[in-house]
Coordinates of C-alpha atoms in Angstrom, one line a residue:
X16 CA 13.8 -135.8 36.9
X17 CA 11.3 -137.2 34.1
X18 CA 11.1 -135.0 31.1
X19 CA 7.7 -134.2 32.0
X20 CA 8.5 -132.4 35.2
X21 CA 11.4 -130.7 33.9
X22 CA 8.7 -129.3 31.2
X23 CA 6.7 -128.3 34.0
X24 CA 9.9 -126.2 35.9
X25 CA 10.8 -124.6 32.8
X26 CA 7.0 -123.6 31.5
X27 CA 6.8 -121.9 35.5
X28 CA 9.7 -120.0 34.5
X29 CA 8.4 -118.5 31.2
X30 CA 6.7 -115.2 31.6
X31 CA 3.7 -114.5 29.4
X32 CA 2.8 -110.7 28.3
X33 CA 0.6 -109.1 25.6
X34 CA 1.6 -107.5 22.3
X35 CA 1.0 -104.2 24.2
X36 CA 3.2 -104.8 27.2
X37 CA 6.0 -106.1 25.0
X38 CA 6.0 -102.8 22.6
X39 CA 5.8 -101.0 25.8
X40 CA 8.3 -102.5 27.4
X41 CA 11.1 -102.4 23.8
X42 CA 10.3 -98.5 23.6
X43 CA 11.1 -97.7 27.5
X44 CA 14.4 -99.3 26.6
X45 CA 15.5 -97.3 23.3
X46 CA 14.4 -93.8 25.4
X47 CA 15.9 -95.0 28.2
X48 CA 18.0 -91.9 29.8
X49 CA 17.0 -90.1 27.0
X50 CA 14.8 -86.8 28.4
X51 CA 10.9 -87.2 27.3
X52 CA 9.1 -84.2 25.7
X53 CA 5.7 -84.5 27.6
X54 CA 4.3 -80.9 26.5
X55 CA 6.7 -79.5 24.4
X56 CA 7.1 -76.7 26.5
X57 CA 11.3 -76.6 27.3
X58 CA 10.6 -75.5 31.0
X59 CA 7.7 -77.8 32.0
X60 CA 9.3 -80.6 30.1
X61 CA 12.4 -80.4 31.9
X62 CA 10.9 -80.2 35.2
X63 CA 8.9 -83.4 34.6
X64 CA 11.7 -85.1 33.5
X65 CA 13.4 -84.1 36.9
X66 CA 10.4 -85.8 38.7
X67 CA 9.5 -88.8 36.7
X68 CA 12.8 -90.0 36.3
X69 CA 12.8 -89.5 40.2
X70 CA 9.6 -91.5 40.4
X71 CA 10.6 -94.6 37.8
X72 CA 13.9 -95.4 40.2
X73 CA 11.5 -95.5 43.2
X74 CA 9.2 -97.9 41.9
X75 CA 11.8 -99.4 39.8
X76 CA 9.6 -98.3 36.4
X77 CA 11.5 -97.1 32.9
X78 CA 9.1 -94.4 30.8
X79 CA 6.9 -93.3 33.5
X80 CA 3.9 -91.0 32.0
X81 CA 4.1 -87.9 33.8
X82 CA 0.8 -86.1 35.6
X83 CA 1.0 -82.2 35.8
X84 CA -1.3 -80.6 38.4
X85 CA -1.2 -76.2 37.5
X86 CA -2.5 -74.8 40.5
X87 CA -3.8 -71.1 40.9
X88 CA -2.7 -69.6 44.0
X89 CA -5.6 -67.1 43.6
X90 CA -8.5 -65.7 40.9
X91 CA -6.5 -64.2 37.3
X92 CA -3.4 -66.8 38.5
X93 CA -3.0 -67.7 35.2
X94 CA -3.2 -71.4 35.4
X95 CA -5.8 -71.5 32.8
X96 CA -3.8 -69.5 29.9
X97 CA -0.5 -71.6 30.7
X98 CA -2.7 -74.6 30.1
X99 CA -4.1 -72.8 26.9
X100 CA -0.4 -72.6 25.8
X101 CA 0.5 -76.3 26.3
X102 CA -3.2 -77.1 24.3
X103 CA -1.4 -75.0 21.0
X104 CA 1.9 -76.5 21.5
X105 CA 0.4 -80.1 21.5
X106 CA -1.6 -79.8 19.1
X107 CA 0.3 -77.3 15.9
X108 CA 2.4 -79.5 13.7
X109 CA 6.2 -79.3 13.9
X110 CA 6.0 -76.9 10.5
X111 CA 3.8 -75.9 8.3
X112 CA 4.1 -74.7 4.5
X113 CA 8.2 -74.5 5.4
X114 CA 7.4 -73.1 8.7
X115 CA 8.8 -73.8 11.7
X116 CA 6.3 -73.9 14.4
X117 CA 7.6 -76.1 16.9
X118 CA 4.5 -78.2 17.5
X119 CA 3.9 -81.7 18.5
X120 CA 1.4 -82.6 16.1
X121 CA -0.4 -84.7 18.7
X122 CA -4.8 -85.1 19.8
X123 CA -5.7 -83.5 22.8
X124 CA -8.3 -85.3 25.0
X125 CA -10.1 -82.3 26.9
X126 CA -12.5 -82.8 30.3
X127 CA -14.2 -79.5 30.7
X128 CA -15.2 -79.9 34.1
X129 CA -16.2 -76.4 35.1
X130 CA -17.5 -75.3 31.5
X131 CA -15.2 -72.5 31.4
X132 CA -13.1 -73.6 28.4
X133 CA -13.0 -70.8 26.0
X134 CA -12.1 -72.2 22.5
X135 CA -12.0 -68.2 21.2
X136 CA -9.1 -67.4 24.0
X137 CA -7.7 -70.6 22.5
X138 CA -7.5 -69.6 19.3
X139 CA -6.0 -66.3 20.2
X140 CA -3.0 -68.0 21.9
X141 CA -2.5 -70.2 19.1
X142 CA -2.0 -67.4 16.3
X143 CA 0.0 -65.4 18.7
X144 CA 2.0 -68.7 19.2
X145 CA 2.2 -69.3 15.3
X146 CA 3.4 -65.6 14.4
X147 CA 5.9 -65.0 17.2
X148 CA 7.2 -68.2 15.5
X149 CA 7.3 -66.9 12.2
X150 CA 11.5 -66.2 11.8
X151 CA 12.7 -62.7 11.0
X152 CA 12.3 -61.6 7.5
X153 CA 10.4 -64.4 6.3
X154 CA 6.7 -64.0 4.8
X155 CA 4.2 -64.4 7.4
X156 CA 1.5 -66.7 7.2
X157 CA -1.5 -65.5 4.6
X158 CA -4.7 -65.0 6.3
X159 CA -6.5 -68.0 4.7
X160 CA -3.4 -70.4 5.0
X161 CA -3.5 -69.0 9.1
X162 CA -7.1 -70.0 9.4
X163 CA -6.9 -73.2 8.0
X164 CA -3.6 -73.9 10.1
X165 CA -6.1 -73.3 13.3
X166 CA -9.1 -74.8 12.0
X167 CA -7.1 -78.0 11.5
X168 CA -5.5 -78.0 14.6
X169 CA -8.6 -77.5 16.4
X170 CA -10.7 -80.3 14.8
X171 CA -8.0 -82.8 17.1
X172 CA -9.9 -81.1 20.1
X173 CA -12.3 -83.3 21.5
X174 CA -14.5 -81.6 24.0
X175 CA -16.3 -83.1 27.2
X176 CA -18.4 -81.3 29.5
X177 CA -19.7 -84.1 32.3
X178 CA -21.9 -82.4 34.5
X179 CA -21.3 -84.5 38.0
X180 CA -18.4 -86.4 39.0
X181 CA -20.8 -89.6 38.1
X182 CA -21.1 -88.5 34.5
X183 CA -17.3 -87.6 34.7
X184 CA -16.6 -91.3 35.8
X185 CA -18.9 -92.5 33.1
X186 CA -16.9 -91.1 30.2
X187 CA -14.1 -92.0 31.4
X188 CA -14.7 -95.8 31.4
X189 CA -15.7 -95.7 27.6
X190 CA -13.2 -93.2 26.6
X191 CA -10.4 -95.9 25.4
X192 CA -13.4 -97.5 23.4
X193 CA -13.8 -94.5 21.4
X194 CA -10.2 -93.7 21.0
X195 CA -9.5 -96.9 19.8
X196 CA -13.0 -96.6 17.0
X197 CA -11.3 -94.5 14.2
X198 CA -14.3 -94.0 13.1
X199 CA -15.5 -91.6 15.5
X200 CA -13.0 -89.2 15.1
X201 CA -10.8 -87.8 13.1
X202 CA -7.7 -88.1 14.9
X203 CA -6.7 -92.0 13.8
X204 CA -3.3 -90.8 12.5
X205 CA -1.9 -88.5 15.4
X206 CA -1.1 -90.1 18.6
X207 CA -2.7 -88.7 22.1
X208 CA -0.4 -86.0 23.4
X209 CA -2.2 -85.6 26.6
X210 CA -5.6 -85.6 28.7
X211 CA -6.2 -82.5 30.3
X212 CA -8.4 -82.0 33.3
X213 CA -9.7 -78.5 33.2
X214 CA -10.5 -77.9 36.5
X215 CA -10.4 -81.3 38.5
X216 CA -11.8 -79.9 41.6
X217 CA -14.5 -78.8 39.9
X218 CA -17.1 -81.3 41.4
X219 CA -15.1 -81.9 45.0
X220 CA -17.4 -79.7 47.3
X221 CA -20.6 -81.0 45.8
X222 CA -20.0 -84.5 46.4
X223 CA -19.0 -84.1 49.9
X224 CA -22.1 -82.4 50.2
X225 CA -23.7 -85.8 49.0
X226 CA -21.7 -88.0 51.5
X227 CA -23.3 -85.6 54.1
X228 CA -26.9 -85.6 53.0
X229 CA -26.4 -89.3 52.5
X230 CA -25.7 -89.7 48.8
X231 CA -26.5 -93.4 46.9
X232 CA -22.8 -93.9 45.2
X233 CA -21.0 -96.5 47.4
X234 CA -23.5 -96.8 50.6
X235 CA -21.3 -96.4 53.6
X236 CA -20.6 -99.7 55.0
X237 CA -22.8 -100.6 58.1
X238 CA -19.7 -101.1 60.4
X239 CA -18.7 -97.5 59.7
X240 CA -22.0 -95.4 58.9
X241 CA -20.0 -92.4 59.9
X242 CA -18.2 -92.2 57.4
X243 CA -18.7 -88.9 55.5
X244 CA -16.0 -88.6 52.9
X245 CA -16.0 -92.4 51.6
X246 CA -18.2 -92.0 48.8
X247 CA -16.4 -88.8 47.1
X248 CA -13.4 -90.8 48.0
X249 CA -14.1 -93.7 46.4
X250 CA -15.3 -91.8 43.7
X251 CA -11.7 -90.0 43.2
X252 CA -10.4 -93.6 43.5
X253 CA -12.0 -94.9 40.2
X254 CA -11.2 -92.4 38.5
X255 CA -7.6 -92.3 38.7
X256 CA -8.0 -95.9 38.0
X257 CA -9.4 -94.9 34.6
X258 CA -6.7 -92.6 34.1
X259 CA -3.8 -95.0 35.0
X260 CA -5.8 -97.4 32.2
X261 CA -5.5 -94.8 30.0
X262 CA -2.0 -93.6 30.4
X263 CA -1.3 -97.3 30.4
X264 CA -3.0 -97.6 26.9
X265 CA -1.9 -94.3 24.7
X266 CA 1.6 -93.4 26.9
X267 CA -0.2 -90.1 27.6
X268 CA 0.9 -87.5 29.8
X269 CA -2.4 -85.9 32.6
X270 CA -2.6 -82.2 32.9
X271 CA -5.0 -81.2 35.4
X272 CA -5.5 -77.5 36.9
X273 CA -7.1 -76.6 40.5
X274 CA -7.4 -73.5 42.5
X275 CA -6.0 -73.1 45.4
X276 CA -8.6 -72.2 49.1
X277 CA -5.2 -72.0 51.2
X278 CA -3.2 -69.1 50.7
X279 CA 0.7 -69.3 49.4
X280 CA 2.7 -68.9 52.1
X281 CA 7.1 -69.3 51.9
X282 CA 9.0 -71.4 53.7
X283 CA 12.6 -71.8 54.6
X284 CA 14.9 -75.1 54.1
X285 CA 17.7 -75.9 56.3
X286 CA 19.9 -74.4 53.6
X287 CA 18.5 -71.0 53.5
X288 CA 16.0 -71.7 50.4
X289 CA 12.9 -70.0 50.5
X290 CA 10.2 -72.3 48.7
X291 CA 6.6 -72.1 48.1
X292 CA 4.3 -74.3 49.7
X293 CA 0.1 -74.4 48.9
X294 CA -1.7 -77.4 50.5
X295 CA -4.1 -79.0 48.3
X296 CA -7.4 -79.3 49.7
X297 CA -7.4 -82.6 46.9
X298 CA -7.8 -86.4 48.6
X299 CA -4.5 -87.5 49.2
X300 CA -5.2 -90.4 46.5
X301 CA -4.9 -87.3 44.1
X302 CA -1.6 -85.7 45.6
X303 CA 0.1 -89.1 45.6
X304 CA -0.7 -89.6 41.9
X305 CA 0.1 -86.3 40.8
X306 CA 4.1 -86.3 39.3
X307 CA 4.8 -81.9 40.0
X308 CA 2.5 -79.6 40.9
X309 CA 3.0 -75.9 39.8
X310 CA 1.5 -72.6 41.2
X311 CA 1.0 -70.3 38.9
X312 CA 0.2 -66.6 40.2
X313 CA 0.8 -63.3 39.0
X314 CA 4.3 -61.7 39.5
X315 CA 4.6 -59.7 43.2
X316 CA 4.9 -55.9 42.6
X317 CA 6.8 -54.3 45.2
X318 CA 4.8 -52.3 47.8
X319 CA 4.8 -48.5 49.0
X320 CA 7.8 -47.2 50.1
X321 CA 7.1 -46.4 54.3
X322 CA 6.6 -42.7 54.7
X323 CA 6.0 -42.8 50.8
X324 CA 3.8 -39.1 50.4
X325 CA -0.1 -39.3 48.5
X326 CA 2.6 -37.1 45.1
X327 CA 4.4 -39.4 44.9
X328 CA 1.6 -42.6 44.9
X329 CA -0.1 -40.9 42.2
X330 CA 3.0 -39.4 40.0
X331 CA 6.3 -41.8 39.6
X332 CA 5.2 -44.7 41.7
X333 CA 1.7 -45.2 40.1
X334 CA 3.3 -45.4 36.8
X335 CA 5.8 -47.7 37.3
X336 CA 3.3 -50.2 39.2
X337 CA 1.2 -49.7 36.2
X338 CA 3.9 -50.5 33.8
X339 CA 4.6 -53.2 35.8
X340 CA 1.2 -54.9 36.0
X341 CA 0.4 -54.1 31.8
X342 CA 3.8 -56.5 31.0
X343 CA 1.1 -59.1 32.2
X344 CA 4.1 -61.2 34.3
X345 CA 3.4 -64.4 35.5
X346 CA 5.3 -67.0 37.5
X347 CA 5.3 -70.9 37.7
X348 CA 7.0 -72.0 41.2
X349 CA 7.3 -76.1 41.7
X350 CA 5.1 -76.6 44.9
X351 CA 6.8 -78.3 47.9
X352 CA 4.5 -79.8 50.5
X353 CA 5.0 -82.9 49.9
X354 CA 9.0 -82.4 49.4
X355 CA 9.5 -84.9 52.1
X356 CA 9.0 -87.7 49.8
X357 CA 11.1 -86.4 47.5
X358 CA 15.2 -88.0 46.8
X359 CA 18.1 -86.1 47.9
X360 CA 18.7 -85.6 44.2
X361 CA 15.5 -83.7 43.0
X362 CA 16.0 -81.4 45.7
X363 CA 19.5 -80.9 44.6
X364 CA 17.8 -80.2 41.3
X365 CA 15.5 -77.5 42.3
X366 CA 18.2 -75.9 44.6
X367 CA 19.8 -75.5 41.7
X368 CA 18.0 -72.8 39.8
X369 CA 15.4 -75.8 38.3
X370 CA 12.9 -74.5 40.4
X371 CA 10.2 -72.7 37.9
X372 CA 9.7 -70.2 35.1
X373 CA 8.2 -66.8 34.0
X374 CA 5.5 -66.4 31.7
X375 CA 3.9 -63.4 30.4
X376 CA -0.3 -63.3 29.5
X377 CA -0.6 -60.8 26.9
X378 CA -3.8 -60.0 24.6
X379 CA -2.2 -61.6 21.7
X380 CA -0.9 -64.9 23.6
X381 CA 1.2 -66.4 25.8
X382 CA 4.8 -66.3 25.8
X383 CA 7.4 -68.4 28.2
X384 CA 10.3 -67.3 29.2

């Protein structure tokens, strides 16, 4: 073999990868098998790590970037002050003036879809978060020291409000250009803890409404004029392109919230476990991306008694329902309709107890656990 052909078979055999991809490819290795903080949240985290690390065998991946999906199985679920929580938790610092807060110091990256974000709410559930933190007998944070703690914390908050799905698209596509320009924010020095999605059905009904009335994104083709769900489709399509770009690009966990129009039913395994199961009225393109969906709904309270007397409603019973609905309990249940797909293993998991959480929605915050 001349020297010039054995140059050729060795340069085919040389595989040629960015600065990025190599980085990216050296950290996977060092947190190899070592469980990922996604949220900083102890019970989400764990259940993501139960499902990604499921996901990276399948497709033979190391360091997989999770995507959450809360879902409300009904109005006052309390999807929307869970996700609150995880917004404090990403973005408080670890400690502040000798404090231990627990935070992850990180940007947050929020899509307001439905223009429901309530940045006073917010800010409730971060100084409820910051004082149940504060250990026993040690001086609470001053009032000024408090503010700026929040104020701080809050300027890492970028805030879009796209008004359409097209307009949602659109800021996606240039969002990694202004992430990357450090001087357009503020937030150069802290890495991107995660892109929510507030509300990613937010736009779903209006666009199929367009594919009906004929809509201009994507013309149907003319083999298939028919075809009344490929624009919105296509639509979804692009923009969990933008999103796997982007996860690609910062190592950024999604965490999106819906709301359920099926109602929670239970369902029994061939073991005798009862699980919940929601479909998702989401294109499938969604549901396959999504890593662990979780409903969130408020905490049953048992019913009347039968034969239970009109005293008895009003006196003892009444009182302890209303006890019971003022402790403001909440529950997140891991949602299996698509369990099928999932390995023996991750059902073992969940049979095992690793199947959600409580939470409890107070007036002064959120608290897990």
């Amino acid at each position: 073999m001349s020297a010039e052909a054995l140059g050729t078979n060795l340069l085919r055999e040389v595989k040629v990868e960015g600065l990025d991809e190599l980085l990216r490819s050296l950290r996977s290795n060092h947190e190899r098998q070592k469980p990922q903080s996604y949220t900083g949240e102890p019970a989400i985290d764990k259940l993501l790590n139960i499902f990604t690390a499921a996901r990276d065998r399948l497709n033979h991946q190391q360091n997989h970037n999770p995507v959450l999906e809360l879902v409300g199985s009904s109005p006052c679920s309390g999807k929307t002050q869970l996700l609150y929580h995880l917004i404090a938790r990403l973005l408080l610092p670890s400690t502040y003036e000798d404090l231990p807060i627990g935070g992850k110091n990180t940007a947050v990256i929020l899509f307001d879809l439905s223009n429901s974000f309530s940045l006073l709410r917010l800010r409730d559930i971060i100084t409820g978060y910051i004082r149940s933190h504060n250990p026993q007998n040690a001086e609470p944070l001053e009032k000024e020291s408090l503010d700026t703690l929040i104020r701080t914390s809050l300027t890492h908050l970028p805030i879009f409000r796209p008004q359409s799905s097209s307009s949602f698209l659109s800021t996606l596509s240039t969002l990694q250009k202004y992430i990357l320009n450090i001087h357009a924010h503020i937030s150069a020095n802290r890495p991107i803890g995660a892109i929510i999605l507030s509300n990613i059905d937010a736009f779903l009904h209006q666009d199929r409404l367009d594919d009906l009335d004929g809509g201009t994104f994507h013309s149907p083709p003319a083999n298939n004029p028919s075809s009344a769900t490929s624009q919105s489709l296509q639509r979804f399509r692009d923009i969990i392109s933008h999103l796997r770009t982007l996860q690609l690009t910062f190592s950024s966990p999604i965490i999106a919230t819906s709301s359920a129009l099926a109602s929670l039913s239970y369902q029994r395994t061939p073991d005798g476990h009862s699980v919940p199961i929601l479909p998702s009225h989401l294109p499938a393109v969604w549901r396959n991306y999504v890593s662990l969906r979780l409903v969130c709904e408020r905490e049953r309270i048992r019913k009347f008694q039968h034969g239970v007397c009109v005293q008895e409603v009003a006196g003892r019973e009444a009182a302890q329902r209303r006890e019971a609905v003022e402790k403001g309990r909440f529950v997140a249940m891991v949602e299996w309709e698509e369990s099928e797909g999932w390995r023996e293993d991750v059902r073992g998991r969940m049979r095992e107890g690793g199947e959600g959480f409580g939470f409890r929605v107070l007036g002064e915050g959120v608290f897990v656990g």
